[in-house]
């Protein structure tokens, strides 16, 4: 017998049209169900035909079968659509047609394997491929070229073998790093590729040729298996030698299961209560195939029928066991229906079946545990709850009787809320392996593409009409959409099992197609560094050229003494000798080009990223999320940010919605004290804490009253005091009828609309008292349904046909006929409901105010429309997000006609979404307004202080949001973007024309005495000062589209540059990216974008630095960002601390790197002057190899990683220190050349001090051995050089801690150590015993000290003069730190103040006097003047007589003396109204810019000719 859907289940059954769902925790019922599957495994017999599901008012795909069976026109439409798509045909149990096979009979189309390789290398390819990638680096190519030259004796390299050491070290270190990284990727690849899945075996998949394996693949497999075997033997051998391990050690050795990458034994299969051994527990059964019978148990709280486990007609081979939901109505039920005791069931619609019951099968097919990498296109797979989807698959059937399943797409788009996917109607009978064998169909699919939200295909098969068993086979078709597709990487949730067929595998799956990395970004310093390296190449070229010319000229002379001492020139001719000298000089001076600089910078940036990641002060404990650098090479860019572009919702706000207010039938309800109000009161000098305490006390009192009155009306078991956010005692009174039946009915209908019009999934939370939670597509929708619950209209759950609502204690089931879903273009959603008592069909619609108002019945409800618009404006000005709610009563004929057109649109294979949207728009006309809602999205902690701190640092913040102008303005006030001292420019273009936009632009440009010329743009590029806090601009998306035109965007940019704050409202993702691009490229500034959602990805990738906020619901922005943080407030530390440190460190590190190479190389160059530039080596060759590898690199790397001019606390206390980064003063070409010249000077000192020592005559040791040969003189010069360089780096370092001093001492000592070690062996040849001979000379130590003193003296003097007479901001702050003025920062109680700077360049400048406002009051922007508190104007929750909502004028429409409801006290509403009655007309009101004025005038612009349009669209769809 049929089982009625239970109404007290823990989880509501999802309506078929919903995309969104929630995750429930599996309980005892889930384990019983899994145990039942195992118990019935041995009892399974062939099953009988499953009863057709009676639910026909289905999803947007349900119409496919209806038109295929019921209307010829629909079939023709589906055929035409299917022919239009790019076909990918996949055959199931059908012979491939001739056009799909090659001459050998193999499939003509070769599909991608499902094996994924993210690793770069294989054991065979690692060495050659890694070397190939490494030599893509110009540095390694340069090293290799020098190395090749050194192997030719003519070029003078003394030890070619030793010269390979640096390159070998670099290549080996990089190869090891790459190998480790690739090994990790390989391990993850193997875990994923070897994840288990149940795949149908022992049947013929005609779409693939399994034995057609290439020779190369066989070689690779053999190599991999050989290596695995070798390491396995090695491990076993090692294990035998060990004495055994503890349990903990063994546990560490075992592979740990991962939810994301490997499948663990499922509870539903490996039940602990099973009386038999799990088939995976014994090795003999580890790979044994299993044909599980899907037995979906009732939902928690439902009782199975008494014959739940009965198996009828077990001897009939074509009979399948009944399940809880696969039953036929028996005779008793039919008799009851005939006698009138039960409602007669409508005849079930025929959807067809993919199974051919007449097909002869072998019966050998079974589901066997296999690996993901073995899955092929065309395979049948069974997926269980919690499993990851192995490939892109089309769902045939699920454990749910309606074919629904839940999927988590966190790996695809970062969202953790669940979506609902549906099985094909024709595939829902396919439950078993034998059923899969009996299917005969083909899927025609579109080609693979990366769009995660779109898919078009069609399933085709032949079937007889059940009413004519002997009739001919008919062509059947069912459209396949994205709602029938499970994508690889998703996780199956809350569904026992899914049976599906594979469509896309491996690299053709959508997750792989979307796995492209974010655009490659290079830091500004890295881009500028290329020119500096080129300059060094030019210098090197000229040094080599001079050497070649001089040497050639000298050797060309015949009258010099060189003829008596040399045995001829190398090249026999002066020209050839000069040519050889050129390349020999290239080897000699190779260190001039700082190739090792790139390696050092990689080390520095990697360590900087590690320290950013390790900063516990940027760790968000709630989400267990640290600041995570995704791009390690742009940390210095974070220290140069001048413009920040931020989203609002979820970035500045928490994206946690609370229902605060509503307006119903012209009556406003709700008490709230919003952050926008508090922010405006604070700016007016009002004690916010005191006012807030009074307001919250009043709200608490009203809340108690409301709860008491609500429980008097209805003892709502699901109402919890702490969950109530909508505080409105007058609403409860009106709901009880105190204001008359009209308002009572209006309140009832409004809350009923909130309870019915949604796609929310209800979830019962286990516990002593009943509790229902809601999960929804958006937090706004969950807040609306939760408020309806708190007011007595509780969504209990869903059935296969509708939704169950408890309305003030009365439980009813409302049939949901259709759900027209929300999307960004529609900006609304609708639900078509059949009312249970009257059988009336009602369409409920909710959406943006402008969208709803444009669809209202024209010339009706003028008073209600006007009042509602005014209330919505008030709500928006209080910082609340508003929606409108409307309804429409449909006749049966009107709905049925529209339903046919909707089904045809749902059957479309091409442009299905567009056609559905067009059909939906047709019925969403002539609506009746019910009211509006207002929801608060609270600011995140620390947002106002962070914005103020960034502004003090000179950073300009622009907000790019999709919210309304009024909401954005009030949020701007609450988060310190706007202030009462600013003139607010609200930029709008009523005519919506480019000419009008240009006129508006020029008008505002005149305010600043600019015209928008190219000269002004050039001046703006050089001016990095923040504009004064005098103006702010607000612009909406329509106007922004106009001003972004090519000939207007420059003027718009210059206008915005004169404003302290810029708010762009109602903007699209592409507009966000366009604004970022305009500022970045036109002003040549560093930009940062921060957001939390998918709509922010475009601007995140467009900016120089992209920051994603790891929200609680989505991580798509994080996946595309360069840095990921948990909260907006962490941005201040990322930028002002780590960004500033990184930029300053990199700038100093690079300059010192160039300097040290110049000192070393030019010391060699000066020596060439005295040997006719014959490229003789002054130093031992090992010195040349080790100078960058060991002697001078450690100190400069440590400087780039750990140097600090001031601490992190001082950096936040004095944000003005960041301005040097904005002005890019830490790394300039002037600084580069100053350090280069300083290096040349010091090279002169290092060489000539030693040269002058040896010039007068010979020097000898005590034993008479000479120390005046080249190599020993080189020890004098080299040691002095290394000591000078390291001390110079120390002098340029701000932080002299023990580690820095130790590294400098070790670097200097290393040259002494190496000289002693290397010269102690006879291997050093004529350098043997040089260390004791040189270091034993007093002259050596004198030369060393004198060289250090003379070389460093100019730098010491210049630094002293600069710090004493021309101090920078940081010098002043460091002096104050030494005086103890910042000692308070070290206390634990200290909290940085956004204006806590003590001194800066700004402090040293004359103070800018506050600009006097000379604008008339009636032309001032919307901020209110202060009003003296009086008995009539002051309210405990007002802000000097105003709530900050800037109500524009006294509204006569609000005076309704006959309404009882308005005579009651409404503190929040009366406060706002009193405030608005007393302030001057606002700038917006005088220009008709307010929402109220716009909405009141708005009439529907859509066609009313529904029938004509319906006919047109029907023909169009066909």
PDB file of C-alpha atoms in Angstrom, residues 772-948:
ATOM      1  CA  UNK A 772      13.994  23.512  13.495  1.00  0.00           C
ATOM      2  CA  UNK A 773      16.851  25.096  11.646  1.00  0.00           C
ATOM      3  CA  UNK A 774      16.899  26.301   8.068  1.00  0.00           C
ATOM      4  CA  UNK A 775      19.560  26.140   5.396  1.00  0.00           C
ATOM      5  CA  UNK A 776      19.167  28.188   2.279  1.00  0.00           C
ATOM      6  CA  UNK A 777      20.822  29.461  -0.848  1.00  0.00           C
ATOM      7  CA  UNK A 778      21.429  32.803   0.830  1.00  0.00           C
ATOM      8  CA  UNK A 779      21.424  33.950   4.461  1.00  0.00           C
ATOM      9  CA  UNK A 780      18.723  36.496   3.574  1.00  0.00           C
ATOM     10  CA  UNK A 781      16.306  33.740   2.662  1.00  0.00           C
ATOM     11  CA  UNK A 782      17.066  31.749   5.800  1.00  0.00           C
ATOM     12  CA  UNK A 783      16.412  34.873   7.890  1.00  0.00           C
ATOM     13  CA  UNK A 784      13.010  35.404   6.238  1.00  0.00           C
ATOM     14  CA  UNK A 785      11.855  31.824   6.842  1.00  0.00           C
ATOM     15  CA  UNK A 786      13.234  31.839  10.394  1.00  0.00           C
ATOM     16  CA  UNK A 787      11.252  34.994  11.172  1.00  0.00           C
ATOM     17  CA  UNK A 788       8.107  33.392   9.775  1.00  0.00           C
ATOM     18  CA  UNK A 789       8.776  30.449  12.095  1.00  0.00           C
ATOM     19  CA  UNK A 790       9.217  32.732  15.102  1.00  0.00           C
ATOM     20  CA  UNK A 791       5.916  34.451  14.256  1.00  0.00           C
ATOM     21  CA  UNK A 792       4.041  31.141  14.191  1.00  0.00           C
ATOM     22  CA  UNK A 793       4.344  30.150  10.523  1.00  0.00           C
ATOM     23  CA  UNK A 794       6.716  27.202  10.698  1.00  0.00           C
ATOM     24  CA  UNK A 795       7.999  25.239   7.746  1.00  0.00           C
ATOM     25  CA  UNK A 796       7.878  21.667   9.019  1.00  0.00           C
ATOM     26  CA  UNK A 797       9.114  19.948   5.901  1.00  0.00           C
ATOM     27  CA  UNK A 798       8.378  19.014   2.353  1.00  0.00           C
ATOM     28  CA  UNK A 799       6.572  16.154   0.700  1.00  0.00           C
ATOM     29  CA  UNK A 800       6.873  14.884  -2.823  1.00  0.00           C
ATOM     30  CA  UNK A 801       4.197  17.346  -3.890  1.00  0.00           C
ATOM     31  CA  UNK A 802       4.390  20.288  -1.566  1.00  0.00           C
ATOM     32  CA  UNK A 803       5.376  21.913   1.681  1.00  0.00           C
ATOM     33  CA  UNK A 804       3.927  21.503   5.164  1.00  0.00           C
ATOM     34  CA  UNK A 805       3.285  24.679   7.134  1.00  0.00           C
ATOM     35  CA  UNK A 806       2.154  25.024  10.715  1.00  0.00           C
ATOM     36  CA  UNK A 807       0.255  28.311  10.706  1.00  0.00           C
ATOM     37  CA  UNK A 808      -0.527  29.392  14.283  1.00  0.00           C
ATOM     38  CA  UNK A 809      -1.041  25.772  15.320  1.00  0.00           C
ATOM     39  CA  UNK A 810      -2.888  24.608  12.219  1.00  0.00           C
ATOM     40  CA  UNK A 811      -0.893  22.220  10.074  1.00  0.00           C
ATOM     41  CA  UNK A 812      -1.581  22.171   6.346  1.00  0.00           C
ATOM     42  CA  UNK A 813       0.108  20.902   3.235  1.00  0.00           C
ATOM     43  CA  UNK A 814       0.417  23.388   0.386  1.00  0.00           C
ATOM     44  CA  UNK A 815       1.033  21.933  -3.049  1.00  0.00           C
ATOM     45  CA  UNK A 816       4.014  23.568  -4.752  1.00  0.00           C
ATOM     46  CA  UNK A 817       3.279  23.571  -8.472  1.00  0.00           C
ATOM     47  CA  UNK A 818       6.368  25.422  -9.639  1.00  0.00           C
ATOM     48  CA  UNK A 819       9.350  27.238  -8.209  1.00  0.00           C
ATOM     49  CA  UNK A 820      10.832  30.000 -10.353  1.00  0.00           C
ATOM     50  CA  UNK A 821      14.270  30.375  -8.942  1.00  0.00           C
ATOM     51  CA  UNK A 822      16.314  33.441  -8.144  1.00  0.00           C
ATOM     52  CA  UNK A 823      19.294  34.490 -10.219  1.00  0.00           C
ATOM     53  CA  UNK A 824      21.318  37.646 -10.613  1.00  0.00           C
ATOM     54  CA  UNK A 825      19.487  38.785 -13.734  1.00  0.00           C
ATOM     55  CA  UNK A 826      15.949  38.098 -12.468  1.00  0.00           C
ATOM     56  CA  UNK A 827      16.597  39.511  -8.985  1.00  0.00           C
ATOM     57  CA  UNK A 828      13.478  37.768  -7.741  1.00  0.00           C
ATOM     58  CA  UNK A 829      12.023  34.321  -7.072  1.00  0.00           C
ATOM     59  CA  UNK A 830       8.487  33.007  -7.188  1.00  0.00           C
ATOM     60  CA  UNK A 831       6.549  30.007  -5.970  1.00  0.00           C
ATOM     61  CA  UNK A 832       3.243  28.902  -7.473  1.00  0.00           C
ATOM     62  CA  UNK A 833       1.135  27.329  -4.716  1.00  0.00           C
ATOM     63  CA  UNK A 834      -2.204  25.510  -4.743  1.00  0.00           C
ATOM     64  CA  UNK A 835      -3.983  26.440  -1.540  1.00  0.00           C
ATOM     65  CA  UNK A 836      -5.260  23.421   0.426  1.00  0.00           C
ATOM     66  CA  UNK A 837      -8.734  24.646   1.356  1.00  0.00           C
ATOM     67  CA  UNK A 838      -9.884  26.689  -1.616  1.00  0.00           C
ATOM     68  CA  UNK A 839      -7.894  24.870  -4.363  1.00  0.00           C
ATOM     69  CA  UNK A 840      -6.933  28.367  -5.485  1.00  0.00           C
ATOM     70  CA  UNK A 841      -3.625  28.876  -7.276  1.00  0.00           C
ATOM     71  CA  UNK A 842      -1.521  31.742  -5.919  1.00  0.00           C
ATOM     72  CA  UNK A 843       1.841  33.000  -7.148  1.00  0.00           C
ATOM     73  CA  UNK A 844       4.034  34.480  -4.424  1.00  0.00           C
ATOM     74  CA  UNK A 845       6.952  36.619  -5.531  1.00  0.00           C
ATOM     75  CA  UNK A 846       9.717  38.339  -3.590  1.00  0.00           C
ATOM     76  CA  UNK A 847      12.612  40.365  -4.899  1.00  0.00           C
ATOM     77  CA  UNK A 848      14.268  43.743  -5.283  1.00  0.00           C
ATOM     78  CA  UNK A 849      11.917  46.672  -4.855  1.00  0.00           C
ATOM     79  CA  UNK A 850      12.445  48.069  -8.349  1.00  0.00           C
ATOM     80  CA  UNK A 851      11.817  44.643  -9.907  1.00  0.00           C
ATOM     81  CA  UNK A 852       8.622  44.018  -7.930  1.00  0.00           C
ATOM     82  CA  UNK A 853       7.251  47.554  -8.426  1.00  0.00           C
ATOM     83  CA  UNK A 854       7.715  47.279 -12.186  1.00  0.00           C
ATOM     84  CA  UNK A 855       5.474  44.197 -12.152  1.00  0.00           C
ATOM     85  CA  UNK A 856       2.609  45.485 -10.008  1.00  0.00           C
ATOM     86  CA  UNK A 857      -0.887  45.945 -11.379  1.00  0.00           C
ATOM     87  CA  UNK A 858      -0.895  49.432 -12.937  1.00  0.00           C
ATOM     88  CA  UNK A 859      -3.042  52.164 -11.418  1.00  0.00           C
ATOM     89  CA  UNK A 860      -3.908  50.110  -8.345  1.00  0.00           C
ATOM     90  CA  UNK A 861      -2.856  50.316  -4.678  1.00  0.00           C
ATOM     91  CA  UNK A 862      -1.486  53.878  -5.040  1.00  0.00           C
ATOM     92  CA  UNK A 863      -1.532  54.568  -1.316  1.00  0.00           C
ATOM     93  CA  UNK A 864      -0.014  51.232  -0.370  1.00  0.00           C
ATOM     94  CA  UNK A 865       2.695  51.564  -3.002  1.00  0.00           C
ATOM     95  CA  UNK A 866       3.590  55.055  -1.837  1.00  0.00           C
ATOM     96  CA  UNK A 867       3.669  54.186   1.854  1.00  0.00           C
ATOM     97  CA  UNK A 868       5.613  50.983   1.314  1.00  0.00           C
ATOM     98  CA  UNK A 869       8.184  52.821  -0.814  1.00  0.00           C
ATOM     99  CA  UNK A 870       8.653  55.421   1.920  1.00  0.00           C
ATOM    100  CA  UNK A 871       9.057  52.751   4.577  1.00  0.00           C
ATOM    101  CA  UNK A 872      11.578  50.873   2.459  1.00  0.00           C
ATOM    102  CA  UNK A 873      13.510  54.107   2.038  1.00  0.00           C
ATOM    103  CA  UNK A 874      13.582  54.560   5.799  1.00  0.00           C
ATOM    104  CA  UNK A 875      14.788  51.013   6.273  1.00  0.00           C
ATOM    105  CA  UNK A 876      17.510  51.411   3.654  1.00  0.00           C
ATOM    106  CA  UNK A 877      18.751  54.634   5.224  1.00  0.00           C
ATOM    107  CA  UNK A 878      19.063  52.783   8.512  1.00  0.00           C
ATOM    108  CA  UNK A 879      21.522  50.446   6.803  1.00  0.00           C
ATOM    109  CA  UNK A 880      19.051  47.600   6.252  1.00  0.00           C
ATOM    110  CA  UNK A 881      18.689  45.399   3.163  1.00  0.00           C
ATOM    111  CA  UNK A 882      15.176  45.538   1.757  1.00  0.00           C
ATOM    112  CA  UNK A 883      12.948  43.239  -0.289  1.00  0.00           C
ATOM    113  CA  UNK A 884       9.395  43.508  -1.575  1.00  0.00           C
ATOM    114  CA  UNK A 885       6.774  40.758  -1.318  1.00  0.00           C
ATOM    115  CA  UNK A 886       3.822  40.440  -3.696  1.00  0.00           C
ATOM    116  CA  UNK A 887       1.296  37.877  -4.857  1.00  0.00           C
ATOM    117  CA  UNK A 888      -0.990  37.074  -7.762  1.00  0.00           C
ATOM    118  CA  UNK A 889      -4.077  34.856  -7.901  1.00  0.00           C
ATOM    119  CA  UNK A 890      -4.106  32.667 -11.006  1.00  0.00           C
ATOM    120  CA  UNK A 891      -7.078  31.020 -12.640  1.00  0.00           C
ATOM    121  CA  UNK A 892      -6.851  27.330 -13.437  1.00  0.00           C
ATOM    122  CA  UNK A 893      -6.972  28.004 -17.166  1.00  0.00           C
ATOM    123  CA  UNK A 894      -4.283  30.668 -17.003  1.00  0.00           C
ATOM    124  CA  UNK A 895      -1.966  28.415 -15.071  1.00  0.00           C
ATOM    125  CA  UNK A 896      -2.504  25.365 -17.286  1.00  0.00           C
ATOM    126  CA  UNK A 897      -1.793  27.351 -20.434  1.00  0.00           C
ATOM    127  CA  UNK A 898       1.338  28.802 -18.917  1.00  0.00           C
ATOM    128  CA  UNK A 899       2.405  25.396 -17.584  1.00  0.00           C
ATOM    129  CA  UNK A 900       2.489  23.970 -21.110  1.00  0.00           C
ATOM    130  CA  UNK A 901       4.795  26.760 -22.251  1.00  0.00           C
ATOM    131  CA  UNK A 902       6.939  26.262 -19.173  1.00  0.00           C
ATOM    132  CA  UNK A 903       7.278  22.542 -19.891  1.00  0.00           C
ATOM    133  CA  UNK A 904       8.313  23.242 -23.469  1.00  0.00           C
ATOM    134  CA  UNK A 905      10.943  25.699 -22.247  1.00  0.00           C
ATOM    135  CA  UNK A 906      12.157  23.115 -19.765  1.00  0.00           C
ATOM    136  CA  UNK A 907      12.519  20.641 -22.631  1.00  0.00           C
ATOM    137  CA  UNK A 908      14.827  22.926 -24.586  1.00  0.00           C
ATOM    138  CA  UNK A 909      18.312  21.532 -25.036  1.00  0.00           C
ATOM    139  CA  UNK A 910      19.815  24.837 -26.128  1.00  0.00           C
ATOM    140  CA  UNK A 911      19.415  28.090 -24.191  1.00  0.00           C
ATOM    141  CA  UNK A 912      17.184  26.336 -21.699  1.00  0.00           C
ATOM    142  CA  UNK A 913      17.910  28.826 -18.911  1.00  0.00           C
ATOM    143  CA  UNK A 914      17.124  31.832 -21.087  1.00  0.00           C
ATOM    144  CA  UNK A 915      13.857  30.360 -22.281  1.00  0.00           C
ATOM    145  CA  UNK A 916      12.798  29.392 -18.777  1.00  0.00           C
ATOM    146  CA  UNK A 917      13.583  32.912 -17.618  1.00  0.00           C
ATOM    147  CA  UNK A 918      11.484  34.357 -20.412  1.00  0.00           C
ATOM    148  CA  UNK A 919       8.526  32.111 -19.615  1.00  0.00           C
ATOM    149  CA  UNK A 920       8.831  32.892 -15.905  1.00  0.00           C
ATOM    150  CA  UNK A 921       8.837  36.595 -16.615  1.00  0.00           C
ATOM    151  CA  UNK A 922       5.586  36.163 -18.497  1.00  0.00           C
ATOM    152  CA  UNK A 923       3.588  35.001 -15.492  1.00  0.00           C
ATOM    153  CA  UNK A 924       5.244  37.337 -12.967  1.00  0.00           C
ATOM    154  CA  UNK A 925       3.077  40.283 -14.044  1.00  0.00           C
ATOM    155  CA  UNK A 926       0.138  42.183 -12.543  1.00  0.00           C
ATOM    156  CA  UNK A 927       1.203  41.437  -9.000  1.00  0.00           C
ATOM    157  CA  UNK A 928      -0.491  42.687  -5.843  1.00  0.00           C
ATOM    158  CA  UNK A 929       1.848  44.257  -3.296  1.00  0.00           C
ATOM    159  CA  UNK A 930       1.844  42.751   0.204  1.00  0.00           C
ATOM    160  CA  UNK A 931       4.707  44.646   1.850  1.00  0.00           C
ATOM    161  CA  UNK A 932       8.443  44.703   2.335  1.00  0.00           C
ATOM    162  CA  UNK A 933      11.138  43.350   4.619  1.00  0.00           C
ATOM    163  CA  UNK A 934      14.311  44.831   6.097  1.00  0.00           C
ATOM    164  CA  UNK A 935      17.306  42.731   7.132  1.00  0.00           C
ATOM    165  CA  UNK A 936      20.485  43.885   8.835  1.00  0.00           C
ATOM    166  CA  UNK A 937      23.894  42.688   7.750  1.00  0.00           C
ATOM    167  CA  UNK A 938      26.168  43.647  10.630  1.00  0.00           C
ATOM    168  CA  UNK A 939      29.664  45.007  10.211  1.00  0.00           C
ATOM    169  CA  UNK A 940      32.580  42.733  10.990  1.00  0.00           C
ATOM    170  CA  UNK A 941      34.589  43.435  14.100  1.00  0.00           C
ATOM    171  CA  UNK A 942      37.176  46.164  13.710  1.00  0.00           C
ATOM    172  CA  UNK A 943      36.073  47.395  10.282  1.00  0.00           C
ATOM    173  CA  UNK A 944      35.715  51.114  11.171  1.00  0.00           C
ATOM    174  CA  UNK A 945      39.062  51.172  13.003  1.00  0.00           C
ATOM    175  CA  UNK A 946      40.787  49.360  10.151  1.00  0.00           C
ATOM    176  CA  UNK A 947      39.432  51.746   7.523  1.00  0.00           C
ATOM    177  CA  UNK A 948      40.466  54.748   9.603  1.00  0.00           C
TER     178      UNK A 948
END
